[in-house]
Structures are given as structure tokens and as C-alpha cells.
Coordinates of C-alpha atoms in Angstrom, one line a residue:
X87 CA -53.8 130.7 -177.5
X88 CA -51.5 127.7 -177.1
X89 CA -50.1 125.2 -179.5
X90 CA -50.6 121.7 -178.1
X91 CA -49.9 118.8 -180.5
X92 CA -53.1 117.6 -182.0
X93 CA -55.2 120.5 -180.7
X94 CA -58.1 121.6 -182.8
X95 CA -59.3 125.2 -182.6
X96 CA -62.8 126.4 -183.8
X97 CA -63.6 130.0 -184.7
X98 CA -66.7 131.7 -186.0
X99 CA -65.9 134.3 -188.6
X100 CA -67.8 136.4 -191.1
X101 CA -66.6 136.4 -194.7
X102 CA -68.0 137.7 -198.0
X103 CA -68.9 134.7 -200.2
X104 CA -70.0 136.7 -203.3
X105 CA -73.6 135.6 -202.7
X106 CA -76.2 137.7 -200.9
X107 CA -77.8 134.6 -199.6
X108 CA -74.6 133.1 -198.2
X109 CA -74.6 130.3 -200.7
X110 CA -71.1 130.9 -202.0
X111 CA -67.9 129.2 -201.1
X112 CA -64.3 130.2 -200.4
X113 CA -61.5 128.8 -202.6
X114 CA -58.5 130.5 -201.0
X115 CA -57.4 131.8 -197.6
X116 CA -54.6 133.9 -196.3
X117 CA -52.9 133.0 -193.0
X118 CA -50.9 135.7 -191.2
X119 CA -49.0 135.0 -188.1
X120 CA -48.0 138.3 -186.5
X121 CA -44.5 138.8 -185.2
X122 CA -44.3 138.1 -181.5
X123 CA -41.8 138.1 -178.6
X124 CA -41.5 134.3 -178.7
X125 CA -40.8 132.5 -181.9
X126 CA -42.3 129.2 -180.6
X127 CA -43.0 126.1 -182.7
X128 CA -46.4 126.3 -184.5
X129 CA -47.2 123.5 -186.9
X130 CA -50.5 123.9 -188.8
X131 CA -51.9 120.7 -190.5
X132 CA -55.1 121.8 -192.1
X133 CA -57.7 124.6 -192.1
X134 CA -61.3 123.6 -192.7
X135 CA -63.9 126.3 -193.5
X136 CA -67.5 125.3 -193.2
X137 CA -70.4 127.4 -194.4
X138 CA -72.9 127.3 -191.5
X139 CA -75.8 127.9 -193.8
X140 CA -75.1 125.4 -196.5
X141 CA -73.0 122.9 -194.5
X142 CA -70.4 122.9 -197.4
X143 CA -66.9 122.5 -196.1
X144 CA -63.7 123.8 -197.9
X145 CA -60.5 122.1 -197.0
X146 CA -57.1 123.9 -197.1
X147 CA -54.2 121.6 -196.4
X148 CA -51.3 123.5 -194.9
X149 CA -48.9 120.9 -193.4
X150 CA -46.3 123.6 -192.7
X151 CA -44.5 125.2 -189.9
X152 CA -45.7 128.7 -189.4
X153 CA -43.0 130.8 -187.9
X154 CA -43.6 134.2 -186.3
X155 CA -44.1 136.8 -189.0
X156 CA -45.3 134.4 -191.7
X157 CA -47.9 135.1 -194.3
X158 CA -49.3 132.1 -196.3
X159 CA -51.7 132.1 -199.2
X160 CA -53.4 128.7 -199.5
X161 CA -55.8 127.6 -202.3
X162 CA -58.5 125.0 -201.6
X163 CA -56.8 121.6 -201.6
X164 CA -53.5 123.6 -202.0
X165 CA -52.2 122.0 -205.2
X166 CA -51.1 123.8 -208.3
X167 CA -48.2 123.6 -210.8
X168 CA -45.4 126.2 -210.3
X169 CA -46.0 127.9 -213.6
X170 CA -49.5 128.8 -212.5
X171 CA -48.7 129.9 -208.9
X172 CA -50.4 133.2 -207.9
X173 CA -47.4 134.1 -205.7
X174 CA -44.3 132.5 -207.3
X175 CA -41.9 134.5 -205.2
X176 CA -43.3 133.2 -201.9
X177 CA -43.4 129.7 -203.3
X178 CA -39.8 129.8 -204.3
X179 CA -38.7 131.4 -201.0
X180 CA -40.4 128.6 -199.1
X181 CA -38.7 125.9 -201.3
X182 CA -35.3 127.5 -200.8
X183 CA -35.9 127.3 -197.0
X184 CA -36.7 123.6 -197.3
X185 CA -33.6 122.9 -199.2
X186 CA -31.6 124.3 -196.3
X187 CA -33.5 122.1 -193.8
X188 CA -33.4 118.9 -195.9
X189 CA -29.7 118.6 -196.6
X190 CA -28.4 115.3 -197.8
X191 CA -25.4 113.2 -196.7
X192 CA -24.1 109.7 -197.2
X193 CA -24.4 108.0 -193.8
X194 CA -24.0 104.4 -194.9
X195 CA -21.0 103.4 -197.0
X196 CA -21.9 102.6 -200.6
X197 CA -25.5 103.6 -200.1
X198 CA -27.8 106.4 -201.2
X199 CA -27.8 109.8 -199.4
X200 CA -30.0 110.3 -196.4
X201 CA -30.9 113.4 -194.5
X202 CA -28.0 114.9 -192.7
X203 CA -30.1 115.9 -189.7
X204 CA -33.7 115.3 -188.7
X205 CA -35.7 118.5 -189.4
X206 CA -37.8 119.8 -186.6
X207 CA -41.1 119.0 -188.3
X208 CA -40.1 115.3 -188.8
X209 CA -39.2 114.9 -185.2
X210 CA -42.5 116.5 -184.1
X211 CA -44.7 114.0 -185.9
X212 CA -42.7 111.0 -184.6
X213 CA -42.4 112.1 -181.0
X214 CA -46.1 112.9 -180.7
X215 CA -47.8 110.2 -182.8
X216 CA -45.4 107.2 -182.4
X217 CA -45.9 106.7 -178.7
X218 CA -45.3 103.1 -177.8
X219 CA -47.0 103.5 -174.5
X220 CA -50.2 104.6 -176.3
X221 CA -49.9 101.5 -178.5
X222 CA -49.9 99.3 -175.5
X223 CA -46.5 97.7 -176.3
X224 CA -44.6 96.9 -173.1
X225 CA -40.9 96.3 -173.6
X226 CA -39.8 95.9 -170.0
X227 CA -39.0 92.6 -168.4
X228 CA -41.9 91.6 -166.1
X229 CA -41.4 89.3 -163.1
X230 CA -42.1 86.1 -165.0
X231 CA -39.6 86.9 -167.7
X232 CA -37.0 88.0 -165.1
X233 CA -37.4 84.5 -163.6
X234 CA -36.9 82.8 -167.0
X235 CA -33.8 84.9 -167.7
X236 CA -32.1 83.8 -164.5
X237 CA -32.7 80.1 -165.0
X238 CA -30.4 77.7 -166.9
X239 CA -29.2 79.3 -170.0
X240 CA -29.6 76.2 -172.2
X241 CA -32.3 77.0 -174.8
X242 CA -34.4 74.2 -176.1
X243 CA -37.9 74.3 -177.7
X244 CA -39.6 73.9 -174.3
X245 CA -37.7 76.7 -172.6
X246 CA -38.5 79.1 -175.5
X247 CA -42.2 78.5 -174.8
X248 CA -41.8 80.0 -171.3
X249 CA -41.3 83.4 -172.9
X250 CA -44.8 83.7 -174.1
X251 CA -47.4 85.3 -171.9
X252 CA -49.9 88.2 -172.0
X253 CA -47.2 90.5 -173.5
X254 CA -45.5 88.2 -175.9
X255 CA -48.2 86.0 -177.4
X256 CA -47.3 82.7 -178.8
X257 CA -46.3 83.2 -182.5
X258 CA -48.3 81.3 -185.1
X259 CA -45.2 79.6 -186.4
X260 CA -44.8 77.5 -183.2
X261 CA -47.5 75.1 -184.5
X262 CA -46.0 74.6 -188.0
X263 CA -42.3 75.3 -188.0
X264 CA -41.2 71.8 -188.9
X265 CA -43.7 71.5 -191.8
X266 CA -42.3 71.6 -195.3
X267 CA -45.5 73.1 -196.7
X268 CA -45.1 76.0 -194.2
X269 CA -41.4 76.4 -195.3
X270 CA -42.6 76.7 -198.9
X271 CA -45.4 79.0 -198.0
X272 CA -42.9 81.2 -196.2
X273 CA -41.3 82.1 -199.6
X274 CA -44.6 83.3 -201.0
X275 CA -46.5 85.1 -198.2
X276 CA -44.3 85.8 -195.2
X277 CA -41.9 88.7 -194.6
X278 CA -39.4 87.9 -197.3
X279 CA -41.7 87.0 -200.2
X280 CA -39.9 88.7 -203.1
X281 CA -37.0 86.3 -203.7
X282 CA -38.5 83.2 -205.2
X283 CA -37.8 82.8 -208.9
X284 CA -38.9 80.4 -211.7
X285 CA -36.4 77.7 -212.4
X286 CA -35.9 76.9 -216.1
X287 CA -32.5 75.2 -215.6
X288 CA -30.8 73.9 -212.4
X289 CA -27.7 76.0 -211.9
X290 CA -24.5 74.1 -212.4
X291 CA -23.2 75.0 -209.0
X292 CA -26.4 73.5 -207.4
X293 CA -25.5 69.8 -207.6
X294 CA -28.9 68.3 -207.3
X295 CA -29.1 64.7 -208.2
X296 CA -31.8 64.0 -210.8
X297 CA -32.5 60.5 -209.4
X298 CA -32.9 61.9 -205.9
X299 CA -35.6 64.3 -207.1
X300 CA -37.4 61.7 -209.2
X301 CA -37.4 59.1 -206.4
X302 CA -40.7 60.6 -205.2
X303 CA -40.0 64.3 -204.4
X304 CA -41.5 65.3 -207.8
X305 CA -44.5 63.0 -207.6
X306 CA -43.3 60.9 -210.5
X307 CA -42.8 63.9 -212.8
X308 CA -39.5 63.7 -214.7
X309 CA -37.2 66.6 -213.9
X310 CA -37.2 67.8 -217.5
X311 CA -41.0 68.0 -217.6
X312 CA -41.1 69.7 -214.2
X313 CA -38.8 72.4 -215.5
X314 CA -40.8 72.9 -218.7
X315 CA -44.2 73.0 -217.0
X316 CA -43.2 75.8 -214.5
X317 CA -43.3 73.6 -211.5
X318 CA -39.8 74.2 -210.2
X319 CA -38.7 77.5 -208.4
X320 CA -35.6 78.4 -206.6
X321 CA -33.8 81.0 -204.4
X322 CA -30.1 81.7 -204.8
X323 CA -28.4 83.7 -202.1
X324 CA -25.1 84.1 -203.9
X325 CA -25.2 87.8 -202.7
X326 CA -24.4 86.5 -199.2
X327 CA -21.2 84.8 -200.3
X328 CA -18.3 86.1 -198.2
X329 CA -20.4 88.4 -196.1
X330 CA -18.5 89.6 -193.1
X331 CA -20.5 88.5 -190.0
X332 CA -20.3 89.5 -186.4
X333 CA -17.3 87.8 -184.6
X334 CA -17.7 84.1 -184.0
X335 CA -20.8 83.9 -186.3
X336 CA -21.5 82.5 -189.7
X337 CA -24.1 83.0 -192.4
X338 CA -24.6 80.6 -195.3
X339 CA -25.0 81.6 -199.0
X340 CA -27.5 78.9 -199.8
X341 CA -29.6 77.7 -202.7
X342 CA -33.0 76.1 -202.4
X343 CA -35.2 74.3 -204.9
X344 CA -39.0 74.1 -204.6
X345 CA -41.7 72.1 -206.4
X346 CA -45.4 72.9 -206.9
X347 CA -47.1 69.6 -206.1
X348 CA -50.4 68.3 -207.3
X349 CA -52.2 70.1 -204.5
X350 CA -50.8 73.5 -205.7
X351 CA -48.5 73.6 -202.7
X352 CA -44.9 74.9 -203.0
X353 CA -42.6 72.5 -201.1
X354 CA -38.8 72.4 -200.7
X355 CA -37.1 69.5 -202.4
X356 CA -33.4 70.4 -202.1
X357 CA -31.2 72.8 -200.1
X358 CA -27.5 73.4 -200.6
X359 CA -26.0 75.7 -197.9
X360 CA -23.0 77.2 -199.8
X361 CA -22.3 78.1 -203.3
X362 CA -19.4 75.8 -204.1
X363 CA -20.3 72.1 -204.1
X364 CA -18.0 69.8 -202.1
X365 CA -18.0 66.8 -199.8
X366 CA -18.7 69.1 -196.9
X367 CA -21.4 71.0 -198.7
X368 CA -23.9 68.3 -199.8
X369 CA -27.4 68.8 -201.1
X370 CA -30.0 68.1 -198.4
X371 CA -33.3 66.5 -199.3
X372 CA -36.6 66.0 -197.4
X373 CA -35.8 62.3 -197.6
X374 CA -32.7 62.7 -195.5
X375 CA -32.7 62.3 -191.7
X376 CA -35.6 64.4 -190.3
X377 CA -33.6 66.5 -187.8
X378 CA -30.7 66.9 -190.3
X379 CA -33.3 68.3 -192.8
X380 CA -34.7 70.6 -190.2
X381 CA -31.3 72.0 -189.5
X382 CA -30.7 72.6 -193.2
X383 CA -33.9 74.6 -193.3
X384 CA -33.0 76.5 -190.2
X385 CA -29.6 77.5 -191.7
X386 CA -31.3 78.5 -194.9
X387 CA -33.8 80.6 -193.0
X388 CA -31.0 82.2 -191.0
X389 CA -29.6 83.4 -194.3
X390 CA -33.0 84.4 -195.5
X391 CA -33.6 86.4 -192.4
X392 CA -30.2 88.2 -192.8
X393 CA -31.2 89.2 -196.3
X394 CA -34.7 90.2 -195.2
X395 CA -33.7 92.6 -192.4
X396 CA -30.8 94.1 -194.4
X397 CA -32.3 94.4 -197.9
X398 CA -36.0 93.7 -198.2
X399 CA -36.9 95.6 -195.0
X400 CA -34.3 98.2 -194.1
X401 CA -32.8 99.0 -197.5
X402 CA -35.7 98.8 -200.0
X403 CA -38.6 100.1 -197.9
X404 CA -37.1 102.4 -195.3
X405 CA -33.8 103.8 -196.8
X406 CA -34.9 103.9 -200.5
X407 CA -37.9 105.9 -199.4
X408 CA -35.7 108.3 -197.4
X409 CA -33.7 109.0 -200.6
X410 CA -37.0 109.7 -202.4
X411 CA -38.1 111.9 -199.4
X412 CA -35.0 113.9 -199.7
X413 CA -35.6 114.5 -203.5
X414 CA -39.3 115.4 -202.9
X415 CA -38.5 118.0 -200.2
X416 CA -35.6 119.5 -202.1
X417 CA -37.4 119.7 -205.4
X418 CA -41.1 120.2 -204.9
X419 CA -43.1 122.9 -203.1
X420 CA -45.6 121.7 -200.5
X421 CA -48.2 123.0 -203.0
X422 CA -47.1 120.8 -205.8
X423 CA -49.6 118.0 -206.6
X424 CA -46.8 115.4 -206.7
X425 CA -45.7 116.5 -203.2
X426 CA -49.2 116.2 -202.0
X427 CA -49.4 112.7 -203.4
X428 CA -46.2 111.5 -201.9
X429 CA -45.8 113.4 -198.6
X430 CA -48.4 111.4 -196.6
X431 CA -46.3 108.2 -197.3
X432 CA -43.2 109.7 -195.6
X433 CA -45.1 109.9 -192.3
X434 CA -42.7 109.0 -189.4
X435 CA -40.1 107.8 -192.0
X436 CA -37.2 110.1 -191.3
X437 CA -37.5 109.9 -187.5
X438 CA -37.9 106.1 -187.5
X439 CA -34.9 105.7 -189.9
X440 CA -32.8 107.9 -187.7
X441 CA -33.9 106.1 -184.5
X442 CA -33.2 102.7 -186.2
X443 CA -29.7 103.6 -187.3
X444 CA -28.8 105.2 -183.9
X445 CA -30.3 102.5 -181.6
X446 CA -30.9 99.2 -183.5
X447 CA -28.1 99.3 -186.2
X448 CA -25.5 101.1 -184.1
X449 CA -22.3 99.5 -182.8
X450 CA -24.0 98.2 -179.6
X451 CA -27.5 97.8 -181.0
X452 CA -29.8 94.9 -181.6
X453 CA -28.4 94.0 -185.0
X454 CA -24.9 93.4 -183.6
X455 CA -26.3 91.6 -180.6
X456 CA -29.1 89.5 -182.1
X457 CA -28.3 88.8 -185.8
X458 CA -25.6 86.6 -187.2
X459 CA -24.6 89.2 -189.8
X460 CA -24.1 92.1 -187.4
X461 CA -24.0 95.7 -188.4
X462 CA -21.1 95.5 -190.9
X463 CA -22.7 92.5 -192.6
X464 CA -26.0 94.3 -192.9
X465 CA -24.5 97.3 -194.6
X466 CA -22.5 95.0 -196.9
X467 CA -25.7 93.2 -198.0
X468 CA -27.7 96.4 -198.7
X469 CA -24.8 97.9 -200.7
X470 CA -24.4 94.7 -202.7
X471 CA -28.1 94.6 -203.5
X472 CA -28.2 98.2 -204.5
X473 CA -25.8 97.4 -207.4
X474 CA -28.5 95.0 -208.8
X475 CA -31.7 96.9 -207.9
X476 CA -33.7 99.2 -210.2
X477 CA -36.8 101.2 -209.4
X478 CA -38.4 100.2 -212.8
X479 CA -37.8 96.5 -212.1
X480 CA -37.5 95.4 -208.5
X481 CA -39.2 98.6 -207.4
X482 CA -42.2 98.0 -209.7
X483 CA -44.4 95.0 -208.7
X484 CA -45.6 94.0 -212.1
X485 CA -42.1 94.2 -213.6
X486 CA -40.6 92.5 -210.6
X487 CA -43.0 89.5 -210.9
X488 CA -42.3 89.2 -214.6
X489 CA -38.5 89.4 -214.1
X490 CA -38.7 86.6 -211.5
X491 CA -41.0 84.5 -213.7
X492 CA -43.6 84.3 -211.0
X493 CA -46.4 86.2 -212.7
X494 CA -48.3 83.1 -213.9
X495 CA -51.1 82.6 -211.4
X496 CA -51.9 79.1 -212.8
X497 CA -48.3 77.9 -212.6
X498 CA -47.7 79.2 -209.0
X499 CA -51.0 79.3 -207.1
X500 CA -51.3 80.6 -203.5
X501 CA -48.9 83.5 -204.1
X502 CA -51.1 86.0 -202.3
X503 CA -48.4 88.7 -202.1
X504 CA -48.5 88.7 -205.9
X505 CA -52.3 88.4 -206.2
X506 CA -53.3 91.0 -203.6
X507 CA -50.3 93.2 -204.3
X508 CA -51.2 93.6 -207.9
X509 CA -54.7 94.7 -207.0
X510 CA -53.3 97.3 -204.6
X511 CA -50.6 98.4 -207.1
X512 CA -53.1 99.0 -210.0
X513 CA -55.5 100.8 -207.6
X514 CA -52.7 103.1 -206.6
X515 CA -51.7 103.5 -210.3
X516 CA -55.2 104.4 -211.3
X517 CA -55.6 106.9 -208.5
X518 CA -52.2 108.6 -209.2
X519 CA -53.0 108.8 -212.9
X520 CA -56.4 110.4 -212.3
X521 CA -54.9 113.0 -209.9
X522 CA -52.0 113.9 -212.2
X523 CA -54.2 114.0 -215.3
X524 CA -56.3 116.7 -213.7
X525 CA -53.2 118.9 -213.5
X526 CA -51.2 118.0 -216.6
X527 CA -54.1 117.1 -219.0
X528 CA -57.1 119.1 -217.9
X529 CA -60.3 119.2 -219.9
X530 CA -61.5 122.2 -221.9
X531 CA -63.4 123.7 -219.0
X532 CA -60.2 123.6 -216.8
X533 CA -58.0 125.5 -219.2
X534 CA -59.0 129.1 -218.5
X535 CA -55.8 130.2 -217.0
X536 CA -53.6 127.4 -218.4
X537 CA -53.0 127.8 -222.1
X538 CA -50.2 125.4 -222.9
X539 CA -50.8 121.8 -224.0
X540 CA -50.5 118.6 -221.9
X541 CA -46.9 117.7 -222.9
X542 CA -45.7 121.3 -222.6
X543 CA -47.3 121.6 -219.2
X544 CA -45.3 118.7 -217.9
X545 CA -42.1 119.7 -219.6
X546 CA -42.4 123.3 -218.4
X547 CA -43.0 122.2 -214.8
X548 CA -39.7 123.4 -213.3
X549 CA -40.2 121.7 -209.9
X550 CA -41.2 118.3 -211.5
X551 CA -38.1 118.4 -213.8
X552 CA -35.9 119.2 -210.8
X553 CA -37.4 116.3 -209.0
X554 CA -36.6 114.0 -212.0
X555 CA -33.1 115.3 -212.1
X556 CA -32.6 114.9 -208.3
X557 CA -33.9 111.3 -208.3
X558 CA -31.5 110.2 -211.0
X559 CA -28.4 112.4 -210.4
X560 CA -25.5 111.2 -208.4
X561 CA -24.6 112.5 -204.9
X562 CA -21.8 114.5 -206.5
X563 CA -24.3 116.2 -208.8
X564 CA -26.6 117.1 -205.8
X565 CA -28.9 114.2 -206.4
X566 CA -29.9 111.0 -204.6
X567 CA -29.0 108.6 -207.4
X568 CA -31.9 106.1 -207.3
X569 CA -31.2 103.5 -210.0
X570 CA -33.8 102.9 -212.7
X571 CA -36.0 106.0 -212.4
X572 CA -38.2 106.4 -215.4
X573 CA -37.1 109.2 -217.6
X574 CA -33.5 109.0 -216.5
X575 CA -33.3 112.6 -215.3
X576 CA -36.1 114.2 -217.2
X577 CA -39.8 113.3 -217.3
X578 CA -41.1 113.3 -220.8
X579 CA -44.7 112.2 -220.3
X580 CA -47.4 111.5 -217.7
X581 CA -46.9 107.8 -217.8
X582 CA -43.3 108.1 -216.4
X583 CA -44.4 110.4 -213.6
X584 CA -47.3 108.1 -212.8
X585 CA -45.1 105.0 -212.7
X586 CA -42.6 106.6 -210.4
X587 CA -45.2 107.9 -208.0
X588 CA -47.0 104.5 -208.0
X589 CA -43.8 102.7 -207.2
X590 CA -42.9 105.0 -204.3
X591 CA -46.4 104.8 -202.8
X592 CA -46.6 101.0 -203.1
X593 CA -43.1 100.5 -201.6
X594 CA -44.0 102.8 -198.7
X595 CA -47.4 101.2 -198.0
X596 CA -48.0 97.6 -199.2
X597 CA -44.3 96.8 -199.8
X598 CA -43.4 97.9 -196.3
X599 CA -46.4 96.2 -194.7
X600 CA -45.5 92.9 -196.3
X601 CA -41.9 93.1 -195.1
X602 CA -42.6 94.4 -191.6
X603 CA -45.9 93.6 -190.0
X604 CA -45.5 89.8 -190.0
X605 CA -42.1 89.9 -188.2
X606 CA -43.2 88.8 -184.8
X607 CA -44.9 85.6 -186.1
X608 CA -41.8 84.7 -188.0
X609 CA -38.9 85.9 -185.8
X610 CA -40.8 85.3 -182.6
X611 CA -40.1 81.6 -182.6
X612 CA -36.3 81.2 -183.3
X613 CA -36.4 77.6 -184.7
X614 CA -38.7 78.8 -187.4
X615 CA -36.9 82.0 -188.5
X616 CA -33.7 82.5 -186.6
X617 CA -31.9 85.9 -186.9
X618 CA -29.0 84.2 -185.2
X619 CA -27.7 80.7 -185.0
X620 CA -24.5 79.7 -183.2
X621 CA -22.0 77.0 -184.1
X622 CA -21.5 75.8 -187.6
X623 CA -23.9 74.8 -190.4
X624 CA -24.6 71.1 -191.0
X625 CA -22.0 69.7 -193.4
X626 CA -22.9 66.0 -193.7
X627 CA -26.0 63.8 -193.7
X628 CA -25.5 61.8 -190.5
X629 CA -28.5 61.4 -188.3
X630 CA -29.1 64.1 -185.6
X631 CA -31.4 64.5 -182.6
X632 CA -33.2 67.3 -180.9
X633 CA -30.1 68.2 -178.9
X634 CA -28.4 69.3 -182.2
X635 CA -31.2 71.8 -182.7
X636 CA -30.7 73.0 -179.1
X637 CA -27.0 73.4 -179.7
X638 CA -27.5 76.1 -182.4
X639 CA -30.1 78.1 -180.6
X640 CA -29.1 81.7 -179.6
X641 CA -28.9 82.7 -175.9
X642 CA -32.0 83.7 -174.0
X643 CA -31.0 87.4 -174.0
X644 CA -30.9 87.3 -177.8
X645 CA -34.3 85.6 -177.9
X646 CA -35.9 88.1 -175.5
X647 CA -34.4 91.1 -177.4
X648 CA -35.7 89.7 -180.6
X649 CA -39.2 89.3 -179.1
X650 CA -39.2 92.9 -177.9
X651 CA -37.9 94.4 -181.2
X652 CA -40.1 92.4 -183.5
X653 CA -43.1 93.0 -181.3
X654 CA -42.7 96.7 -181.6
X655 CA -41.8 96.6 -185.3
X656 CA -44.9 94.5 -186.0
X657 CA -47.2 97.0 -184.3
X658 CA -49.4 98.9 -186.7
X659 CA -49.0 102.6 -185.7
X660 CA -49.6 104.3 -189.1
X661 CA -52.7 105.1 -191.0
X662 CA -54.2 102.7 -193.6
X663 CA -53.4 103.4 -197.2
X664 CA -56.9 104.5 -198.0
X665 CA -56.6 107.3 -195.4
X666 CA -53.4 108.7 -197.0
X667 CA -54.1 108.8 -200.7
X668 CA -55.5 112.3 -201.0
X669 CA -54.4 115.6 -202.4

């Protein structure tokens, strides 16, 4: 009958419902695929059975490959704990097959394991659904752009504007890239909005002059009072110190200080581009020469962009979720409620990660061509950050905000990533808790076939406990080694499971959206958020002019490649969160 991707087949069948008037429902089905000559690919997403008399529809999620000769027994909504499975042998057999398909391997030095090979089912969803042609994203050079590319290779602000047309719309940042308020807002609500921290003491290595700040940058507020009243915040990119960059390129390891002014706006008041103070590493202030100050901000943002693409985006949305995906598929049956909670959030993940590493982060890929850090620097950053990252701190939004001291909405207004993110986080948390409570802490009417108590039910869930072990165990112990997983290898209570699932869902949805979908508006105008700068960072305060900005701009080929890549990455091709949180 054919098996075209996305095809829906309707059948009229007669079944006994247990009710002579046809008012009953079906709560389980059996799917048998007879052995055939051809063992072709057959992926079944869902079976929906609708009673034509009552209009009641029963949903049987399958989400499995159905090879020739397969027999499946699926309950309505297909979710139950392993100790209550009606056919435990088939369930275990299916899980063992998945473990053979989802084998793990370390592909990036000093990083967590990933899938060794992309399973057929993961490749299927990516190839069919993530069609850039269907999304209307054109990545070929049209005649206008071809003309631009063959002209003078000098890149100034006017020549950059020639890139924008019906394909590459003008990024929003073009209109405000020089504005200090926009630079501060970028720390709170743009693609790298998770690095700002409360400043309670100026670090000794950050040689900010008190008199320079109090000359007007703090609106007459003494430095001591600004610190005590939570009006100073900072970012310290010590993690970038000594990072190996692509040949001939350089990335700073900067520090920046920000002040919340009387209007509630976060504005930069000082930037130091390297960690060790010296005569050639001064602190720059907004009161310095205007162009010199702009260059200091550009070099800071070049470092910020390097960290964003390496850690915030690639490492701790894409790759951390791949490690979680490996653990889920190797530990949990597709019929497990935790699998059903998490699996929708792995949509496209494996194939996209594989494509990114093989085409964007490969030796000749976009990262090596268009970013100062290059491939080796990117891998160095993500491995360094892994040593400091924990799922129960940086991977949990409320804990992360508290750890950075930015959870006070009155002290730091306008932090919409925090404000909106917390609403989403707690909505996910409530949903996950409600779903899991139904399985691990059922009411009296639900306990007919399940006689053990709530804590025992969770402790006795062999698949869930294997999931906990796999998440925390090292690669050598056949685990994925995610730091800071609640329970540290064994889930003891429902709260731990709820927190872990909530963190994974938030990272895969809201966290990834924050780090990804705004990329074109930031990276699309290089003076605002440059992935690459050429030359050397400013090292003195002498006055500059616009030609000094032109001198650090990357070549046109780099700008064009960045427009193409960030345009594609910013395209929303996945389902909304509300469409995927279902069991």
C-alpha cells in the first residue's frame, strides 16, 4: 500500500467494543506486519481509532519502525512503567535492539559521548521535515550579491548594507549598534543572555578607576553604594584566556562592567579586553574617544560571540541534549512515560548535530572560515566550560539565576529572558510533575493492578533507575557523564525526576530558542556582533576614526557566509513547545 513520508491512511474496521450499542471504547491495539519479500522502511507515528457512532477518538502513539514480521501491542497513549508491562519480554527485546542502534562514542575531545552513527529513524525525520527549500530559505548567491562580491573587497559600513535585499533582510541591529543602551540590553535579551552576573566587588584584575566611574558614569552614586544596592553587574571571560584561535586571528578574554541607571537601563561603564592589567591593556570607558570606545565594544562582542557559538549554543543546547538523548534511548522503552515526555524534544536533534559537526564545524567548514576561534578554539571553549557546568545549577534556570545573582527583578529590570523564562520553566515543571505523579503516585482508583507504594514504584522502576545511572556514569562505565544530575546515579523521589526532565525540556525548547533564533539580527550586521575581527585589539586610548572600524571588518566572503548560516539557523522549523508536551 506504499509508505510515503507523512502519508495518512484511513480504514473502516469492525471491532467489538463490549457494548451492544457501540458506545464502548478501545484501550489497546495489536499491530502485526506480516513477513514480506521486501523488508522496506516502515515508520509508524500514530494510530487513531475513532468510534463512528460516538465520535470518541482513541490515540495510540507508536513512533517506531515496524520491520517486516513485527508484532506490537500498544496501549492507549502507550505509556506504562516496566514493572506493569503486559508483555515484558517484547518490551525488553525492543529496548535491547535500541541499545544496539544507539551506540555512544566520544567524537569531540574532552566532551560527553554522542551517537556513534545516526540511526535510520533519526535521519528519516530530518531529511523529510527539515527541508530548507520548503522553508523558503535561499542560500545561493543571486545576481545582485554576485555583483557585490566581485567589487572592491574593502568592507565598510556602507558596503555591508549592499548585502541586504529580499533574501537577506536588514537586521534590526543596523539601527542601534553604536548605542550603549543596546549593548547593555544585549547582555539580557539577545542570543547570549546567560553570562551577566551581579557585581558585589570589583575583581582585583579589573583595574577600574573609582574616580573615572564616579565622574558621571554612575549618575553621582558612589561606587560603594552602587555595589551595595545591586546596581553593578559584570561579565568575566577568563575562560577565553589562552584559547587557540584560527591562524592569524585573535580573541580577547575581556571583562565588562555594567550599571543600572535611574531609568532601569543596563549600560556599560567599563571594558578591559584582557585579564592581566598593563599599559597596553587599559580600561576603556564611554567617556573615551567615541570610535575607540566602539572598537572596545566590538572586540568584547567578538569574544562574546565566540563563547556564544561554542558554549551557549552548540555545547549546552545541542550537544548536552544529545548526551541526554543517548541515555534516554539506551535506558527507556518507547512506552515509558519519561521517554514519552522527553522524546518529542529530540526532534531533528541527532541529524542536525551530525550535519553541524560534519559541515559547519569540520576542518573546512564555516567555523574555521568565519569565526576568530576556529574549530579548535570552539572545542577548547566547550570542554573548558563543561568542567564548570552542572545540570542542577547552570542547567536549571531558577538555580542559574540565583547563582549569578540576577534573580531580583527590582534590582535588574528588563531582563525578559529571566522573567519570561521562569514562567515557561515553571509551566513545564508543573506539567511534568502532573504527568509523572499519575504514574508514580496514582490515586486510590488507579491502583487496581499496581499495589506497591509511590516511593517503591519509583525505586522499582528498572528502566528509570538505569536512566539515572546512565546520565551520571562516566563513559568508561557505559554512561554519558552529565555533571550535576539530581540523584547522582539513582533517583530517590519524584522531585528529582521532575527536575531533571524539566531541565532537559527547558534546555531543548526555551533555552535553545533564546540562543538560536535571534542569531541573524545579531550576527547579520558584523559591526554589532562580529564572529570574526581581523587585526589586533585596541591597546591604547588615542582617538580613532571610521577607517579604524573598517580595518577590522572581515572579508566579504565571511560576511556573506555568516548571513547565509545565521539566516538558516534562525529559521523556525520545529514545532512550538505547546505542541510537543504530550504523553
